[in-house]
Amino acid sequence: QVVNSVQIAGAAFDDIRLAAVEVLIDNQLVSTFEPDLHHKGVRDTFPTVAHNNPGFNSFIDVSALSAGAHTLTYKAWDTAGN
């Protein structure tokens, strides 16, 4: 089956506010965004996280990828650049 996009969803957090989450496919940057969705599970489990809305939900265009296995990587950056 051929797909044009895949949904990515999750949460990312740190002891200070996150600035961005990067999404890479096969070590190539394909998307960058700031987490901004409420994620109740994170707030309940980690009540001291700095970001009130650490969740993300997005679609990534994969129409240009060749058939076969690929590696999806997330990188999160806080406002201090870590």
JSON list of C-alpha atoms in Angstrom, two decimals:
[
{"chain": "A", "resi": 1, "resn": "GLN", "atom": "CA", "xyz": [0.00, 0.00, 0.00]},
{"chain": "A", "resi": 2, "resn": "VAL", "atom": "CA", "xyz": [1.30, 3.44, -0.92]},
{"chain": "A", "resi": 3, "resn": "VAL", "atom": "CA", "xyz": [0.78, 6.29, 1.55]},
{"chain": "A", "resi": 4, "resn": "ASN", "atom": "CA", "xyz": [1.46, 9.98, 1.10]},
{"chain": "A", "resi": 5, "resn": "SER", "atom": "CA", "xyz": [1.69, 10.93, 4.76]},
{"chain": "A", "resi": 6, "resn": "VAL", "atom": "CA", "xyz": [2.11, 9.41, 8.21]},
{"chain": "A", "resi": 7, "resn": "GLN", "atom": "CA", "xyz": [0.76, 10.70, 11.48]},
{"chain": "A", "resi": 8, "resn": "ILE", "atom": "CA", "xyz": [3.19, 11.35, 14.31]},
{"chain": "A", "resi": 9, "resn": "ALA", "atom": "CA", "xyz": [1.97, 11.99, 17.84]},
{"chain": "A", "resi": 10, "resn": "GLY", "atom": "CA", "xyz": [3.46, 12.05, 21.31]},
{"chain": "A", "resi": 11, "resn": "ALA", "atom": "CA", "xyz": [4.82, 14.33, 23.99]},
{"chain": "A", "resi": 12, "resn": "ALA", "atom": "CA", "xyz": [8.22, 15.84, 24.70]},
{"chain": "A", "resi": 13, "resn": "PHE", "atom": "CA", "xyz": [9.25, 17.73, 27.82]},
{"chain": "A", "resi": 14, "resn": "ASP", "atom": "CA", "xyz": [12.22, 18.94, 29.83]},
{"chain": "A", "resi": 15, "resn": "ASP", "atom": "CA", "xyz": [12.87, 20.73, 33.10]},
{"chain": "A", "resi": 16, "resn": "ILE", "atom": "CA", "xyz": [12.52, 24.02, 31.20]},
{"chain": "A", "resi": 17, "resn": "ARG", "atom": "CA", "xyz": [10.20, 24.95, 28.33]},
{"chain": "A", "resi": 18, "resn": "LEU", "atom": "CA", "xyz": [10.73, 23.20, 25.02]},
{"chain": "A", "resi": 19, "resn": "ALA", "atom": "CA", "xyz": [11.47, 25.35, 22.00]},
{"chain": "A", "resi": 20, "resn": "ALA", "atom": "CA", "xyz": [11.03, 22.77, 19.26]},
{"chain": "A", "resi": 21, "resn": "VAL", "atom": "CA", "xyz": [10.72, 19.16, 18.22]},
{"chain": "A", "resi": 22, "resn": "GLU", "atom": "CA", "xyz": [12.50, 18.10, 15.05]},
{"chain": "A", "resi": 23, "resn": "VAL", "atom": "CA", "xyz": [11.38, 15.13, 12.99]},
{"chain": "A", "resi": 24, "resn": "LEU", "atom": "CA", "xyz": [13.98, 13.38, 10.86]},
{"chain": "A", "resi": 25, "resn": "ILE", "atom": "CA", "xyz": [13.57, 10.55, 8.37]},
{"chain": "A", "resi": 26, "resn": "ASP", "atom": "CA", "xyz": [16.77, 8.71, 7.53]},
{"chain": "A", "resi": 27, "resn": "ASN", "atom": "CA", "xyz": [18.72, 11.51, 9.29]},
{"chain": "A", "resi": 28, "resn": "GLN", "atom": "CA", "xyz": [17.16, 14.20, 7.06]},
{"chain": "A", "resi": 29, "resn": "LEU", "atom": "CA", "xyz": [15.13, 16.96, 8.72]},
{"chain": "A", "resi": 30, "resn": "VAL", "atom": "CA", "xyz": [11.54, 16.86, 7.45]},
{"chain": "A", "resi": 31, "resn": "SER", "atom": "CA", "xyz": [9.65, 18.95, 10.01]},
{"chain": "A", "resi": 32, "resn": "THR", "atom": "CA", "xyz": [10.12, 21.25, 13.01]},
{"chain": "A", "resi": 33, "resn": "PHE", "atom": "CA", "xyz": [7.39, 22.40, 15.35]},
{"chain": "A", "resi": 34, "resn": "GLU", "atom": "CA", "xyz": [6.71, 23.53, 18.92]},
{"chain": "A", "resi": 35, "resn": "PRO", "atom": "CA", "xyz": [4.72, 21.13, 21.10]},
{"chain": "A", "resi": 36, "resn": "ASP", "atom": "CA", "xyz": [1.44, 22.86, 21.92]},
{"chain": "A", "resi": 37, "resn": "LEU", "atom": "CA", "xyz": [-1.21, 20.23, 22.71]},
{"chain": "A", "resi": 38, "resn": "HIS", "atom": "CA", "xyz": [-2.47, 19.32, 26.14]},
{"chain": "A", "resi": 39, "resn": "HIS", "atom": "CA", "xyz": [-1.27, 15.85, 27.13]},
{"chain": "A", "resi": 40, "resn": "LYS", "atom": "CA", "xyz": [-2.97, 14.83, 30.36]},
{"chain": "A", "resi": 41, "resn": "GLY", "atom": "CA", "xyz": [-0.82, 11.75, 30.95]},
{"chain": "A", "resi": 42, "resn": "VAL", "atom": "CA", "xyz": [2.39, 13.78, 31.08]},
{"chain": "A", "resi": 43, "resn": "ARG", "atom": "CA", "xyz": [0.98, 16.40, 33.47]},
{"chain": "A", "resi": 44, "resn": "ASP", "atom": "CA", "xyz": [-0.39, 13.72, 35.80]},
{"chain": "A", "resi": 45, "resn": "THR", "atom": "CA", "xyz": [2.80, 11.68, 35.82]},
{"chain": "A", "resi": 46, "resn": "PHE", "atom": "CA", "xyz": [5.29, 14.57, 35.82]},
{"chain": "A", "resi": 47, "resn": "PRO", "atom": "CA", "xyz": [3.56, 17.52, 37.57]},
{"chain": "A", "resi": 48, "resn": "THR", "atom": "CA", "xyz": [6.72, 19.64, 37.62]},
{"chain": "A", "resi": 49, "resn": "VAL", "atom": "CA", "xyz": [7.37, 19.78, 33.86]},
{"chain": "A", "resi": 50, "resn": "ALA", "atom": "CA", "xyz": [7.83, 23.34, 32.69]},
{"chain": "A", "resi": 51, "resn": "HIS", "atom": "CA", "xyz": [5.62, 23.09, 29.61]},
{"chain": "A", "resi": 52, "resn": "ASN", "atom": "CA", "xyz": [1.87, 22.83, 30.22]},
{"chain": "A", "resi": 53, "resn": "ASN", "atom": "CA", "xyz": [1.18, 21.56, 26.69]},
{"chain": "A", "resi": 54, "resn": "PRO", "atom": "CA", "xyz": [3.97, 19.13, 25.75]},
{"chain": "A", "resi": 55, "resn": "GLY", "atom": "CA", "xyz": [1.97, 17.11, 23.23]},
{"chain": "A", "resi": 56, "resn": "PHE", "atom": "CA", "xyz": [2.22, 17.08, 19.47]},
{"chain": "A", "resi": 57, "resn": "ASN", "atom": "CA", "xyz": [0.20, 15.61, 16.64]},
{"chain": "A", "resi": 58, "resn": "SER", "atom": "CA", "xyz": [1.17, 16.19, 13.03]},
{"chain": "A", "resi": 59, "resn": "PHE", "atom": "CA", "xyz": [1.27, 14.59, 9.61]},
{"chain": "A", "resi": 60, "resn": "ILE", "atom": "CA", "xyz": [4.54, 14.18, 7.71]},
{"chain": "A", "resi": 61, "resn": "ASP", "atom": "CA", "xyz": [4.66, 14.01, 3.92]},
{"chain": "A", "resi": 62, "resn": "VAL", "atom": "CA", "xyz": [6.38, 10.77, 2.91]},
{"chain": "A", "resi": 63, "resn": "SER", "atom": "CA", "xyz": [5.33, 10.67, -0.74]},
{"chain": "A", "resi": 64, "resn": "ALA", "atom": "CA", "xyz": [8.90, 11.17, -1.96]},
{"chain": "A", "resi": 65, "resn": "LEU", "atom": "CA", "xyz": [10.34, 8.24, 0.02]},
{"chain": "A", "resi": 66, "resn": "SER", "atom": "CA", "xyz": [11.32, 5.04, -1.71]},
{"chain": "A", "resi": 67, "resn": "ALA", "atom": "CA", "xyz": [9.57, 1.79, -0.83]},
{"chain": "A", "resi": 68, "resn": "GLY", "atom": "CA", "xyz": [11.09, -0.08, 2.10]},
{"chain": "A", "resi": 69, "resn": "ALA", "atom": "CA", "xyz": [12.16, 0.54, 5.68]},
{"chain": "A", "resi": 70, "resn": "HIS", "atom": "CA", "xyz": [13.10, 4.00, 6.94]},
{"chain": "A", "resi": 71, "resn": "THR", "atom": "CA", "xyz": [14.26, 5.41, 10.27]},
{"chain": "A", "resi": 72, "resn": "LEU", "atom": "CA", "xyz": [12.11, 8.02, 12.03]},
{"chain": "A", "resi": 73, "resn": "THR", "atom": "CA", "xyz": [13.86, 10.13, 14.71]},
{"chain": "A", "resi": 74, "resn": "TYR", "atom": "CA", "xyz": [12.59, 12.85, 17.03]},
{"chain": "A", "resi": 75, "resn": "LYS", "atom": "CA", "xyz": [14.86, 15.48, 18.60]},
{"chain": "A", "resi": 76, "resn": "ALA", "atom": "CA", "xyz": [13.59, 17.92, 21.21]},
{"chain": "A", "resi": 77, "resn": "TRP", "atom": "CA", "xyz": [15.28, 21.23, 22.01]},
{"chain": "A", "resi": 78, "resn": "ASP", "atom": "CA", "xyz": [14.61, 23.38, 25.06]},
{"chain": "A", "resi": 79, "resn": "THR", "atom": "CA", "xyz": [14.76, 27.17, 25.20]},
{"chain": "A", "resi": 80, "resn": "ALA", "atom": "CA", "xyz": [18.34, 26.98, 26.54]},
{"chain": "A", "resi": 81, "resn": "GLY", "atom": "CA", "xyz": [19.44, 25.21, 23.34]},
{"chain": "A", "resi": 82, "resn": "ASN", "atom": "CA", "xyz": [19.86, 21.77, 24.91]}
]
